XYZ file of N, CA and C in Angstrom:
390
model
N 35.346 18.210 47.874
C 34.403 18.394 46.789
C 33.050 17.842 47.226
N 32.022 18.590 47.000
C 30.679 18.132 47.355
C 30.013 17.573 46.116
N 29.208 16.573 46.323
C 28.480 16.008 45.194
C 27.037 16.470 45.273
N 26.563 16.916 44.174
C 25.175 17.360 44.090
C 24.374 16.283 43.387
N 23.279 15.931 44.021
C 22.412 14.934 43.404
C 21.376 15.674 42.569
N 21.454 15.483 41.277
C 20.522 16.131 40.372
C 19.434 15.121 40.030
N 18.207 15.520 40.250
C 17.083 14.648 39.959
C 16.764 14.740 38.480
N 16.840 13.606 37.819
C 16.473 13.577 36.411
C 14.958 13.537 36.300
N 14.438 14.323 35.385
C 13.001 14.276 35.140
C 12.775 14.217 33.643
N 11.578 13.811 33.282
C 11.246 13.688 31.868
C 9.801 14.128 31.653
N 9.513 14.426 30.428
C 8.153 14.783 30.066
C 7.280 13.535 30.174
N 6.000 13.721 30.406
C 5.090 12.571 30.476
C 5.109 11.719 29.206
N 5.279 12.349 28.045
C 5.308 11.579 26.794
C 6.484 10.607 26.781
N 7.635 11.052 27.278
C 8.811 10.182 27.337
C 8.577 9.043 28.311
N 8.012 9.368 29.471
C 7.739 8.339 30.479
C 6.732 7.319 29.943
N 5.689 7.789 29.260
C 4.687 6.883 28.700
C 5.326 5.959 27.675
N 6.220 6.505 26.865
C 6.911 5.688 25.865
C 7.747 4.611 26.549
N 8.461 4.985 27.608
C 9.288 4.018 28.331
C 8.425 2.955 29.020
N 7.217 3.327 29.412
C 6.308 2.382 30.067
C 5.517 1.559 29.054
N 5.553 1.962 27.774
C 4.842 1.232 26.734
C 3.343 1.439 26.762
N 2.923 2.659 27.157
C 1.492 2.961 27.213
C 1.179 4.188 26.365
N -0.076 4.319 25.999
C -0.567 5.430 25.192
C -0.807 6.620 26.114
N -0.091 7.712 25.886
C -0.119 8.871 26.779
C -1.531 9.393 27.022
N -2.319 9.513 25.964
C -3.655 10.096 26.113
C -4.574 9.250 26.994
N -4.228 7.995 27.224
C -5.060 7.121 28.053
C -4.612 7.116 29.512
N -3.514 7.794 29.811
C -3.022 7.822 31.191
C -3.834 8.819 32.016
N -3.796 8.705 33.340
C -4.518 9.655 34.188
C -4.000 11.090 34.007
N -4.866 12.044 34.240
C -4.525 13.455 34.053
C -3.308 13.861 34.877
N -3.206 13.375 36.117
C -2.070 13.789 36.951
C -0.742 13.298 36.370
N -0.762 12.193 35.627
C 0.441 11.700 34.963
C 0.766 12.580 33.763
N -0.246 12.916 32.961
C -0.047 13.711 31.745
C 0.361 15.145 32.035
N -0.074 15.694 33.156
C 0.111 17.120 33.411
C 1.369 17.450 34.202
N 2.059 16.450 34.725
C 3.240 16.733 35.529
C 4.513 16.341 34.817
N 5.580 16.255 35.589
C 6.830 15.699 35.089
C 7.078 14.421 35.872
N 7.835 13.533 35.293
C 8.100 12.248 35.920
C 9.599 12.157 36.191
N 9.952 11.916 37.429
C 11.364 11.751 37.759
C 11.793 10.327 37.450
N 13.092 10.135 37.366
C 13.626 8.794 37.124
C 13.181 7.845 38.242
N 13.184 8.342 39.488
C 12.766 7.518 40.626
C 11.293 7.126 40.502
N 10.453 8.074 40.067
C 9.022 7.766 39.897
C 8.829 6.738 38.786
N 9.589 6.891 37.699
C 9.497 5.932 36.598
C 9.910 4.538 37.076
N 11.010 4.472 37.805
C 11.459 3.181 38.336
C 10.415 2.567 39.257
N 9.766 3.405 40.078
C 8.721 2.910 40.984
C 7.523 2.395 40.185
N 7.151 3.102 39.109
C 6.034 2.656 38.271
C 6.353 1.325 37.600
N 7.608 1.146 37.201
C 7.997 -0.106 36.555
C 8.075 -1.255 37.560
N 8.571 -0.959 38.757
C 8.742 -2.007 39.766
C 7.419 -2.440 40.383
N 6.552 -1.475 40.648
C 5.278 -1.767 41.307
C 4.185 -0.968 40.608
N 3.738 -1.437 39.428
C 2.773 -0.649 38.643
C 1.435 -0.493 39.356
N 0.892 0.741 39.343
C -0.444 0.946 39.897
C -1.494 0.288 39.008
N -2.705 0.203 39.499
C -3.773 -0.480 38.764
C -4.016 0.134 37.393
N -3.983 1.473 37.298
C -4.234 2.110 35.994
C -3.194 1.674 34.964
N -1.955 1.484 35.380
C -0.911 1.071 34.458
C -1.095 -0.400 34.060
N -1.450 -1.225 35.017
C -1.728 -2.633 34.711
C -2.883 -2.751 33.718
N -3.943 -1.963 33.959
C -5.107 -1.988 33.070
C -4.746 -1.537 31.662
N -3.970 -0.451 31.558
C -3.572 0.052 30.237
C -2.720 -0.967 29.494
N -1.803 -1.582 30.193
C -0.948 -2.576 29.542
C -1.738 -3.798 29.091
N -2.767 -4.151 29.840
C -3.571 -5.325 29.508
C -4.602 -5.012 28.425
N -5.359 -3.922 28.600
C -6.507 -3.650 27.737
C -6.282 -2.583 26.674
N -5.298 -1.720 26.877
C -5.067 -0.623 25.941
C -5.920 0.572 26.273
N -5.996 1.532 25.421
C -5.422 1.538 24.075
C -3.904 1.519 24.130
N -3.327 0.848 23.122
C -1.886 0.669 23.046
C -1.302 1.633 22.017
N -0.083 2.146 22.265
C 0.576 2.992 21.259
C 0.981 2.153 20.050
N 1.236 2.819 18.947
C 1.534 2.114 17.698
C 2.691 1.116 17.788
N 3.793 1.426 18.490
C 4.856 0.406 18.568
C 4.380 -0.888 19.232
N 3.521 -0.770 20.224
C 2.996 -1.958 20.904
C 2.012 -2.695 19.985
N 1.163 -1.938 19.277
C 0.220 -2.545 18.337
C 0.987 -3.309 17.262
N 2.041 -2.678 16.728
C 2.840 -3.327 15.684
C 3.461 -4.617 16.206
N 4.004 -4.565 17.405
C 4.631 -5.749 17.996
C 3.605 -6.857 18.212
N 2.437 -6.510 18.711
C 1.408 -7.516 18.977
C 0.885 -8.145 17.680
N 0.894 -7.370 16.593
C 0.428 -7.890 15.307
C 1.555 -8.532 14.497
N 2.800 -8.341 14.927
C 3.924 -8.927 14.203
C 4.263 -8.207 12.913
N 4.071 -6.879 12.914
C 4.377 -6.067 11.735
C 5.206 -4.864 12.175
N 5.667 -4.090 11.202
C 6.400 -2.864 11.513
C 5.418 -1.711 11.706
N 5.912 -0.624 12.269
C 5.074 0.565 12.430
C 4.683 1.105 11.053
N 5.621 1.070 10.112
C 5.317 1.501 8.744
C 4.248 0.597 8.127
N 4.311 -0.694 8.455
C 3.303 -1.629 7.955
C 1.919 -1.304 8.473
N 1.854 -0.855 9.734
C 0.564 -0.414 10.279
C 0.021 0.743 9.459
N 0.892 1.713 9.180
C 0.465 2.882 8.413
C 0.000 2.471 7.015
N 0.756 1.565 6.379
C 0.336 1.098 5.051
C -1.007 0.390 5.113
N -1.284 -0.245 6.252
C -2.563 -0.933 6.426
C -3.687 -0.001 6.855
N -3.363 1.277 7.041
C -4.381 2.255 7.410
C -4.610 2.384 8.907
N -3.768 1.760 9.718
C -3.903 1.841 11.170
C -3.010 2.974 11.653
N -3.626 4.089 12.022
C -2.855 5.253 12.454
C -3.157 5.650 13.892
N -4.136 5.030 14.490
C -4.539 5.354 15.859
C -4.172 4.225 16.804
N -4.218 4.542 18.076
C -4.001 3.524 19.103
C -5.155 2.519 19.049
N -4.844 1.253 19.342
C -5.874 0.219 19.339
C -5.935 -0.453 20.703
N -7.113 -0.941 21.045
C -7.265 -1.698 22.285
C -6.858 -3.153 22.021
N -6.670 -3.885 23.080
C -6.334 -5.307 22.958
C -7.439 -6.027 22.195
N -8.679 -5.668 22.475
C -9.820 -6.280 21.793
C -9.769 -6.026 20.282
N -9.437 -4.802 19.880
C -9.332 -4.482 18.455
C -8.172 -5.235 17.795
N -7.074 -5.365 18.523
C -5.919 -6.102 17.999
C -6.289 -7.565 17.794
N -6.958 -8.144 18.770
C -7.382 -9.551 18.655
C -8.359 -9.733 17.489
N -9.248 -8.756 17.288
C -10.190 -8.834 16.167
C -9.439 -8.824 14.837
N -8.406 -7.971 14.720
C -7.606 -7.951 13.494
C -6.898 -9.283 13.277
N -6.392 -9.866 14.344
C -5.727 -11.169 14.228
C -6.699 -12.229 13.725
N -7.949 -12.163 14.191
C -8.956 -13.133 13.766
C -9.380 -12.898 12.320
N -9.566 -11.629 11.949
C -10.030 -11.290 10.597
C -8.967 -11.567 9.535
N -7.694 -11.408 9.903
C -6.590 -11.585 8.957
C -6.816 -10.803 7.657
N -6.970 -9.472 7.741
C -7.144 -8.709 6.496
C -5.910 -8.878 5.601
N -6.103 -8.666 4.327
C -5.036 -8.893 3.345
C -3.774 -8.106 3.686
N -3.930 -6.846 4.104
C -2.754 -6.029 4.424
C -1.954 -6.626 5.577
N -2.647 -7.230 6.552
C -1.957 -7.808 7.703
C -1.154 -9.040 7.289
N -1.740 -9.872 6.472
C -1.041 -11.066 5.983
C 0.206 -10.646 5.200
N 0.047 -9.643 4.337
C 1.168 -9.163 3.515
C 2.260 -8.565 4.401
N 1.885 -7.741 5.375
C 2.871 -7.093 6.237
C 3.585 -8.094 7.145
N 2.870 -9.096 7.603
C 3.517 -10.140 8.411
C 4.550 -10.896 7.567
N 4.221 -11.176 6.307
C 5.162 -11.860 5.420
C 6.383 -10.977 5.176
N 6.157 -9.691 4.978
C 7.257 -8.749 4.785
C 8.149 -8.721 6.018
N 7.536 -8.657 7.187
C 8.293 -8.619 8.438
C 9.093 -9.907 8.629
N 8.524 -11.030 8.247
C 9.236 -12.304 8.356
C 10.470 -12.300 7.452
N 10.334 -11.739 6.258
C 11.476 -11.651 5.340
C 12.559 -10.734 5.907
N 12.143 -9.632 6.515
C 13.105 -8.704 7.117
C 13.874 -9.403 8.228
N 13.176 -10.147 9.080
C 13.844 -10.880 10.164
C 14.802 -11.941 9.617
N 14.361 -12.621 8.563
C 15.189 -13.668 7.950
C 16.472 -13.057 7.388
N 16.351 -11.925 6.709
C 17.515 -11.252 6.140
C 18.436 -10.743 7.243
N 17.889 -10.202 8.314
C 18.703 -9.731 9.438
C 19.476 -10.890 10.061
N 18.839 -12.039 10.186
C 19.510 -13.219 10.737
C 20.634 -13.674 9.809
N 20.393 -13.631 8.509
C 21.410 -14.017 7.537
C 22.621 -13.093 7.634
N 22.370 -11.792 7.770
C 23.466 -10.831 7.878
C 24.246 -11.011 9.180
N 23.540 -11.291 10.270
C 24.232 -11.554 11.544
C 25.132 -12.779 11.415
N 24.623 -13.817 10.774
C 25.399 -15.039 10.568
C 26.635 -14.751 9.715
N 26.441 -14.003 8.638
C 27.549 -13.650 7.756
C 28.616 -12.857 8.516
N 28.174 -11.876 9.307
C 29.115 -11.056 10.065
C 29.849 -11.878 11.120
N 29.161 -12.820 11.732
C 29.795 -13.686 12.729
C 30.853 -14.558 12.072
N 30.557 -15.064 10.885
C 31.524 -15.889 10.161
C 32.754 -15.075 9.771
N 32.539 -13.841 9.318
C 33.654 -12.956 8.961
C 34.511 -12.643 10.181
N 33.853 -12.382 11.301
C 34.579 -12.051 12.528
C 35.417 -13.237 13.003
N 34.894 -14.449 12.867
C 35.652 -15.627 13.311
C 36.833 -15.894 12.382
N 36.713 -15.562 11.109
C 37.828 -15.729 10.164
C 38.930 -14.718 10.441
N 38.522 -13.502 10.826
C 39.495 -12.443 11.100
C 40.217 -12.644 12.417
N 39.629 -13.388 13.309
C 40.224 -13.549 14.649
C 41.374 -14.518 14.695
């Protein structure tokens, strides 16, 4: 039996998501081609300067913006943030502390607290059943 090595490839949008960068800010050659699994692994292991710059300065995709602000993606939308933001814009929001950000951070803290409570409850149930 012969084994065929099939090269996995993905759309640039998928690769950008896995790299945590905003697709529209990537170089044209990245956006216009396909990315193989090997190329993605190489980008993660030894990022080129453009990738380092994007990760440091942005613009960042919404999941990264939400994480940096400590809110959910839905919380960003409720706060009116629908576009990618640069690191500088994120830092400015952190300094300004608009009302929506304070509220969404409190909501996110409650969600984390409840998730921790449920994990604890489930762990206790599992230990009783064992």
